[in-house]
PDB file of C-alpha atoms in Angstrom:
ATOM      1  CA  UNK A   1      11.140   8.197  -8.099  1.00 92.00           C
ATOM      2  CA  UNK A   2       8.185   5.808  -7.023  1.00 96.00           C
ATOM      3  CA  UNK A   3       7.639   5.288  -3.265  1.00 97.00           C
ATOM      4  CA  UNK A   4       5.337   2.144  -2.663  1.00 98.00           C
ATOM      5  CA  UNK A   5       3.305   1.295   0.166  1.00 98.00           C
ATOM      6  CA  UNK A   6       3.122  -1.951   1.226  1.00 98.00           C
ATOM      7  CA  UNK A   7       0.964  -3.315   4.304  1.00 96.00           C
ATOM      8  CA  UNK A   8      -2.321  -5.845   5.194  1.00 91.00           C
ATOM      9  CA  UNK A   9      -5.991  -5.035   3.542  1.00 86.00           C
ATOM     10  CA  UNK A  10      -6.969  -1.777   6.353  1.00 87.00           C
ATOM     11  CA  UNK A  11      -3.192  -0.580   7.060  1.00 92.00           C
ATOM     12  CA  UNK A  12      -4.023   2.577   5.532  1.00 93.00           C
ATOM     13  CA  UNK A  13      -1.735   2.179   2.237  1.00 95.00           C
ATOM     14  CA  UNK A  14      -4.672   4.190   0.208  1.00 94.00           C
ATOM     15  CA  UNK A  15      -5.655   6.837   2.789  1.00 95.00           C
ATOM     16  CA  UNK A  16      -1.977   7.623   3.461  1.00 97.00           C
ATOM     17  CA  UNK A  17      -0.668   7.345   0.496  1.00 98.00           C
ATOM     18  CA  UNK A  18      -3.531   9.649  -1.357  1.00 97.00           C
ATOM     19  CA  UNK A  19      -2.480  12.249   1.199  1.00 97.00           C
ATOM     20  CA  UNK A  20       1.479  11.770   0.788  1.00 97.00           C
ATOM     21  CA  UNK A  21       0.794  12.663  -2.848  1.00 97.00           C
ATOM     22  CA  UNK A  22      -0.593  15.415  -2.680  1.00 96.00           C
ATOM     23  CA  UNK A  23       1.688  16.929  -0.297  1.00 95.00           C
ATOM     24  CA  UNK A  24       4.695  15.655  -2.472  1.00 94.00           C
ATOM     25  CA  UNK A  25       2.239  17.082  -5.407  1.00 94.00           C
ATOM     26  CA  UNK A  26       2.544  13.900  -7.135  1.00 95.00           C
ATOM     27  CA  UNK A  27       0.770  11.327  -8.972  1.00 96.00           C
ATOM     28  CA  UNK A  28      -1.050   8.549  -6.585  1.00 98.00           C
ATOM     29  CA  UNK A  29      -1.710   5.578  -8.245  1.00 97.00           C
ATOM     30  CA  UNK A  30      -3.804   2.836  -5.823  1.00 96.00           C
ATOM     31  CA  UNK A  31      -2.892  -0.818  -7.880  1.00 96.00           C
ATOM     32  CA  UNK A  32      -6.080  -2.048  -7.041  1.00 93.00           C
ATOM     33  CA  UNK A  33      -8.134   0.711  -8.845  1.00 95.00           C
ATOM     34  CA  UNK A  34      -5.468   0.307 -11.418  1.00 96.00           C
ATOM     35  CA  UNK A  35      -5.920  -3.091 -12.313  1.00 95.00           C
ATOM     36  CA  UNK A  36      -9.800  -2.794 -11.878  1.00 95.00           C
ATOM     37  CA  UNK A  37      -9.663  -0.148 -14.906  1.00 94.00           C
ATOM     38  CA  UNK A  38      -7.063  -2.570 -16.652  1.00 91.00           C
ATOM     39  CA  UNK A  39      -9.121  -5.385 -16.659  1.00 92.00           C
ATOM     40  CA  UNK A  40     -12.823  -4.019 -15.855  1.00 95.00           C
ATOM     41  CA  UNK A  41     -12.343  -6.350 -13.278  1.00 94.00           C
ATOM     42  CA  UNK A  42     -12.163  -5.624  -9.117  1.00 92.00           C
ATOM     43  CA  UNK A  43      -9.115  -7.655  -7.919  1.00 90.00           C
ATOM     44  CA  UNK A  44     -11.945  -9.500  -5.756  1.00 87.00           C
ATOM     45  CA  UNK A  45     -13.652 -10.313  -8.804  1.00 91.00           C
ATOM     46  CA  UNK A  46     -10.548 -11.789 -10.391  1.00 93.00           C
ATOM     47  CA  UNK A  47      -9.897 -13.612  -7.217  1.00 88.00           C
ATOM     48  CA  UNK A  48     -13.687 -14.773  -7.121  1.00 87.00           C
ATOM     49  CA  UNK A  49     -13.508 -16.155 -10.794  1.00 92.00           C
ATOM     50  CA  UNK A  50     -10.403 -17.448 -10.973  1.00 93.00           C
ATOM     51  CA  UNK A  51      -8.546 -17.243  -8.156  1.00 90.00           C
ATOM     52  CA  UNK A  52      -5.530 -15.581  -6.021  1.00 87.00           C
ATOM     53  CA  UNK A  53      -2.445 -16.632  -7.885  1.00 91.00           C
ATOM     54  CA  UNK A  54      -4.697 -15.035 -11.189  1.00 94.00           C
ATOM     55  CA  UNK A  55      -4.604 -12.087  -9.100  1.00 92.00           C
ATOM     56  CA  UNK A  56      -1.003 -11.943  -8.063  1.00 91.00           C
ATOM     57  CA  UNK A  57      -0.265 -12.046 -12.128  1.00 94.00           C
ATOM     58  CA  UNK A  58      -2.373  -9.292 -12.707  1.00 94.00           C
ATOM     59  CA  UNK A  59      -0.506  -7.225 -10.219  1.00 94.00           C
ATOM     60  CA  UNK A  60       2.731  -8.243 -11.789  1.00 94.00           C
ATOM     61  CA  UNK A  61       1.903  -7.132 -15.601  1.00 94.00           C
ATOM     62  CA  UNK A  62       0.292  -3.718 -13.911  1.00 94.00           C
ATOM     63  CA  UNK A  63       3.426  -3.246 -11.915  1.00 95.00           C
ATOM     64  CA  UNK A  64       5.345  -4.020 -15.126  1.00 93.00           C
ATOM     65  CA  UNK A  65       3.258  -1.338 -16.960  1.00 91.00           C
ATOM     66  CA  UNK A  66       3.199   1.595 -14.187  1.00 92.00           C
ATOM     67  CA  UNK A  67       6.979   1.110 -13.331  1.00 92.00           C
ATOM     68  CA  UNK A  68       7.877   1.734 -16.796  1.00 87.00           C
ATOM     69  CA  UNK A  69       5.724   4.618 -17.900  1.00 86.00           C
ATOM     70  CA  UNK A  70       5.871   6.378 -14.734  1.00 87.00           C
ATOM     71  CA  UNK A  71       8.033   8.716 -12.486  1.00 91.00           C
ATOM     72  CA  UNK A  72       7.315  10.778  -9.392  1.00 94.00           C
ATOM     73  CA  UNK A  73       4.116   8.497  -7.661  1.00 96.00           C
ATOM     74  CA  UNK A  74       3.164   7.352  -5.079  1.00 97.00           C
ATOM     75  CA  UNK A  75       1.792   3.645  -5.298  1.00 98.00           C
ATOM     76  CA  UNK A  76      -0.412   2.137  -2.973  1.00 98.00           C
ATOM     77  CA  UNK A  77       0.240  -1.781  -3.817  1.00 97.00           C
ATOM     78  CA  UNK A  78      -2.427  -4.696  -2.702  1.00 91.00           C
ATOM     79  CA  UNK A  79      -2.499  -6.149   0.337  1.00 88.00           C
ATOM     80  CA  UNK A  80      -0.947  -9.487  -1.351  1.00 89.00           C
ATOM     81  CA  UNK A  81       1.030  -7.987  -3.845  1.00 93.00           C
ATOM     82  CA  UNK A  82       4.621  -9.184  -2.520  1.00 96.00           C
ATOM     83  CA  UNK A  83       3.519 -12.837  -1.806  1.00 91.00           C
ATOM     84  CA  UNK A  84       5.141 -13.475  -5.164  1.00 92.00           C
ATOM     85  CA  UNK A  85       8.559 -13.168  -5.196  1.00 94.00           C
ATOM     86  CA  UNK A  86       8.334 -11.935  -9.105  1.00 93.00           C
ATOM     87  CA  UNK A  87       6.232  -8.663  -7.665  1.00 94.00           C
ATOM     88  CA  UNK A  88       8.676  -8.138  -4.165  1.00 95.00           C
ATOM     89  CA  UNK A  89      11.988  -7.728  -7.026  1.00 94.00           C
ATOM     90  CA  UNK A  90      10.219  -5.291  -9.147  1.00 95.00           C
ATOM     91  CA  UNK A  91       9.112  -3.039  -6.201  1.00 96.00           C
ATOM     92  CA  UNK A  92      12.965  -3.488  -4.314  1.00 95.00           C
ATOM     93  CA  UNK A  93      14.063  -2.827  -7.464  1.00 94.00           C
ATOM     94  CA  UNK A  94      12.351  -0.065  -9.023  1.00 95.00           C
ATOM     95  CA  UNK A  95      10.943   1.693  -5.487  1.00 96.00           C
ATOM     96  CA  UNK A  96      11.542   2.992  -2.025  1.00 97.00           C
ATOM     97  CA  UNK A  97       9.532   0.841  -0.304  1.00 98.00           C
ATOM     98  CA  UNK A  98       7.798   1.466   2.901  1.00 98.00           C
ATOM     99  CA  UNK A  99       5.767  -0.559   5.162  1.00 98.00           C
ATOM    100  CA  UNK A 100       2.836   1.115   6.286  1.00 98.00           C
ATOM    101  CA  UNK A 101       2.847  -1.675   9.995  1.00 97.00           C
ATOM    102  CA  UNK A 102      -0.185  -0.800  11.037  1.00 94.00           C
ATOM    103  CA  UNK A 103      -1.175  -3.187  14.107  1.00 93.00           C
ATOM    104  CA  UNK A 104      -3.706  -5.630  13.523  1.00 86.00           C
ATOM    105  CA  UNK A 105      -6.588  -4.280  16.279  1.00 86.00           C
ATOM    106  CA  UNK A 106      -6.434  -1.053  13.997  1.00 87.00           C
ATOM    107  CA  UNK A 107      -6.714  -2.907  11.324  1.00 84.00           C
ATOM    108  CA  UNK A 108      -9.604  -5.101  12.643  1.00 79.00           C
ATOM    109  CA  UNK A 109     -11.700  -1.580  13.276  1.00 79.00           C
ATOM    110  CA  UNK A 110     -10.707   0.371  10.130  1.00 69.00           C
ATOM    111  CA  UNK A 111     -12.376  -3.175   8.264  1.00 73.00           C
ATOM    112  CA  UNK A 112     -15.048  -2.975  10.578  1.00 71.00           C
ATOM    113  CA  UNK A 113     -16.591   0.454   9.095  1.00 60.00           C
ATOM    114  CA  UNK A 114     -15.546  -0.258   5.963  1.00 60.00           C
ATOM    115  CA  UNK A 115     -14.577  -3.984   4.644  1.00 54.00           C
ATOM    116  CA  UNK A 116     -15.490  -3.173   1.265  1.00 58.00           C
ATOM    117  CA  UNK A 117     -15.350  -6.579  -0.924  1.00 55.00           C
ATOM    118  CA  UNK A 118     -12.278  -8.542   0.330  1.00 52.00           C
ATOM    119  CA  UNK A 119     -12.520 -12.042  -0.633  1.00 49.00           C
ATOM    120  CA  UNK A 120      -9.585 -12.689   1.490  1.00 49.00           C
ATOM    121  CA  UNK A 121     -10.912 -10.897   4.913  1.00 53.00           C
ATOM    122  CA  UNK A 122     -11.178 -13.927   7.273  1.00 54.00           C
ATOM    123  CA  UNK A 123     -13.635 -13.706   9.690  1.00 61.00           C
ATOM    124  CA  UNK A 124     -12.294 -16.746  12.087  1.00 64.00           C
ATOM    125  CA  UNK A 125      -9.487 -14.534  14.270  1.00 73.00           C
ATOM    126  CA  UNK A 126      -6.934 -17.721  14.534  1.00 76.00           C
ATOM    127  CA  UNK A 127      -7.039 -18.089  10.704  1.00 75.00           C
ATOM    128  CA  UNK A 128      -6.724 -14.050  10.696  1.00 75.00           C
ATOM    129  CA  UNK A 129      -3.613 -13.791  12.327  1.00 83.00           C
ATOM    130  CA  UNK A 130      -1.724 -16.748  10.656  1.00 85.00           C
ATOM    131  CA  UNK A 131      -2.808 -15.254   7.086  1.00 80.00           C
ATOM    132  CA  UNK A 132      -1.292 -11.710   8.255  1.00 87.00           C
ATOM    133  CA  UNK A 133       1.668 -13.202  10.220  1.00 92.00           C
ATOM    134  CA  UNK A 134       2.055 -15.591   6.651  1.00 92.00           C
ATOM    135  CA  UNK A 135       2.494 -11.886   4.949  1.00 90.00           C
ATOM    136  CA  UNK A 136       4.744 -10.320   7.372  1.00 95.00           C
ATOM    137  CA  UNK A 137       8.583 -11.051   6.750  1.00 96.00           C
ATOM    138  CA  UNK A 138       7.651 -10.035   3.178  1.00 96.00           C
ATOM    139  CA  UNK A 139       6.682  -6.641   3.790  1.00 96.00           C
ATOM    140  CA  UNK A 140       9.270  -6.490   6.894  1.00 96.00           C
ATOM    141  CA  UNK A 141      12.052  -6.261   3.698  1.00 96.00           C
ATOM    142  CA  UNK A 142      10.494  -2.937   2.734  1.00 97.00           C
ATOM    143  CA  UNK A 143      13.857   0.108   2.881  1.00 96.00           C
ATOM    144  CA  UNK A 144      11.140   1.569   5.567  1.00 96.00           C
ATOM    145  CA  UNK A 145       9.183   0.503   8.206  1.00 97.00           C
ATOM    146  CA  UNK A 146       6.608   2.988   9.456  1.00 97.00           C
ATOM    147  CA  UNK A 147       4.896   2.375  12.368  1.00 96.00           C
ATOM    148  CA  UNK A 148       1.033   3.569  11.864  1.00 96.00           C
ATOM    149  CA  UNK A 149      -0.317   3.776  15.363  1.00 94.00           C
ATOM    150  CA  UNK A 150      -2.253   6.996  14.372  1.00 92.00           C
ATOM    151  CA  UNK A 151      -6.123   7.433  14.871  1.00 85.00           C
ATOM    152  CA  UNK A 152      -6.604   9.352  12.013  1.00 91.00           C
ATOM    153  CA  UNK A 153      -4.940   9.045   8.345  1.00 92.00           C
ATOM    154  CA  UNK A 154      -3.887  12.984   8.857  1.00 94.00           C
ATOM    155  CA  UNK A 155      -1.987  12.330  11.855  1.00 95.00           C
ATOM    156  CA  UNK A 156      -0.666   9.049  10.109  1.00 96.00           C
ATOM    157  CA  UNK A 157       0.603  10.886   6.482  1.00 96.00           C
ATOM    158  CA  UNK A 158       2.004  13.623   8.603  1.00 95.00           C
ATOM    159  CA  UNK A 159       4.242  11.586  10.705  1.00 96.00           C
ATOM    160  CA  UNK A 160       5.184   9.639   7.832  1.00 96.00           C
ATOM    161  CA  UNK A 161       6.517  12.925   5.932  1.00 95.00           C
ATOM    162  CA  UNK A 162       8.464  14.002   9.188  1.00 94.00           C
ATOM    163  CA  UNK A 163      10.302  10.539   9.143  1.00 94.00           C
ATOM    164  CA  UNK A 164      10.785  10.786   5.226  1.00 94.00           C
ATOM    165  CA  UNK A 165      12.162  14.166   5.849  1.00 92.00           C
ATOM    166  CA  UNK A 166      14.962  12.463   7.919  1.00 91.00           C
ATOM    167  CA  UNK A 167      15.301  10.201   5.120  1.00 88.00           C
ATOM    168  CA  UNK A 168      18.524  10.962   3.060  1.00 83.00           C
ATOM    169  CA  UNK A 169      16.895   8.980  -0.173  1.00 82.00           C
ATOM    170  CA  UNK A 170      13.848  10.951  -0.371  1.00 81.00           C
ATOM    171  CA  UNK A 171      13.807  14.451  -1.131  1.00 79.00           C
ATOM    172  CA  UNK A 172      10.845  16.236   0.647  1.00 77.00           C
ATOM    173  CA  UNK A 173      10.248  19.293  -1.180  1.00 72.00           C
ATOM    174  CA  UNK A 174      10.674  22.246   1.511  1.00 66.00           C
ATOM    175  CA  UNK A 175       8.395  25.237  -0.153  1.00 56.00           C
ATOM    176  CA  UNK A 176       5.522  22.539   0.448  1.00 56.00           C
ATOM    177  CA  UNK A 177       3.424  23.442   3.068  1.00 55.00           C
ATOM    178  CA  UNK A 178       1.156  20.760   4.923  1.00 52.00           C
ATOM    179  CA  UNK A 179      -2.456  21.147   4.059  1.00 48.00           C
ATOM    180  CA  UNK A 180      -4.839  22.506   6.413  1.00 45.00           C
ATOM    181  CA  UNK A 181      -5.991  19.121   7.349  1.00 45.00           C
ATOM    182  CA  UNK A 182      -2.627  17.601   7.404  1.00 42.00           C
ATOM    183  CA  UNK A 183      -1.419  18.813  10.483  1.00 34.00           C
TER     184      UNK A 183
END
């Protein structure tokens, strides 16, 4: 099984998703990082030398790749990754897909310590909110919506395991004890 993480650029697909991994003990796979070692390329580089749509085709031929070779991971996808509708039918198809909703104030402060090199953060708020509202109803189609309200990834991953745990598709392993720092 693959679960995939969808959400905006600071939901906390990476953080949580590291951390759901390694409680599940599986594989994490981030697609950014993936595609950066695929193409010796950042996906802001690809975006800043070509542009987004060159990104978006990336993502498809690395989601083509990982869904194929791989099994038990958890898959942190781009922020963008399901504005093509080629990428949102592999990951319904071939995932459990959850929606990290993580509301955009959070969001706003988590890019505010670290923004890292997004191309595609806006700094005008009005154009902000339209390009995350734009992204919405396709991450809204996810099999799971969890809301992240949580100040701290820890808090986040573990209340996202308590609601998979209720989840008749996913099988939470139940000799896995939560980390010490996953509470």
């Amino acid at each position: 099984m693959i679960i995939s993480l969808s959400g905006y650029m600071g939901a906390g697909k990476t953080s949580i998703g590291r951390q759901l991994a390694e409680y599940l003990q599986w594989d994490f796979v981030d697609l950014d990082d993936f595609i950066t070692r695929f193409y010796n390329k950042t996906p802001a580089d690809i975006i800043r030398q070509h542009d987004e749509r060159a990104l978006r085709i990336a993502e498809n031929r690395a989601l083509n790749q990982l869904l194929v070779e791989r099994d038990n991971i958890v898959l942190a996808l781009g922020g963008g990754t399901l504005t093509e509708v080629f990428n949102q039918r592999l990951i319904d198809t071939y995932t459990f897909h959850i929606f990290i909703d993580t509301p955009p104030e959070l969001i706003k402060r988590h890019l505010q310590h670290n923004a890292g090199d997004r191309p595609l953060w806006i700094n005008d708020e009005h154009e902000r909110s339209r390009h995350y509202q734009q992204r919405l109803p396709a991450y809204r189609k996810a099999r799971l919506i969890f809301s992240n309200t949580y100040d701290s990834p820890e808090s986040a991953t573990n209340a996202l395991i308590k609601l998979l745990s209720e989840t008749p598709q996913i099988k939470i392993p139940k000799n896995n004890k939560p980390r010490n720092d996953i509470r």
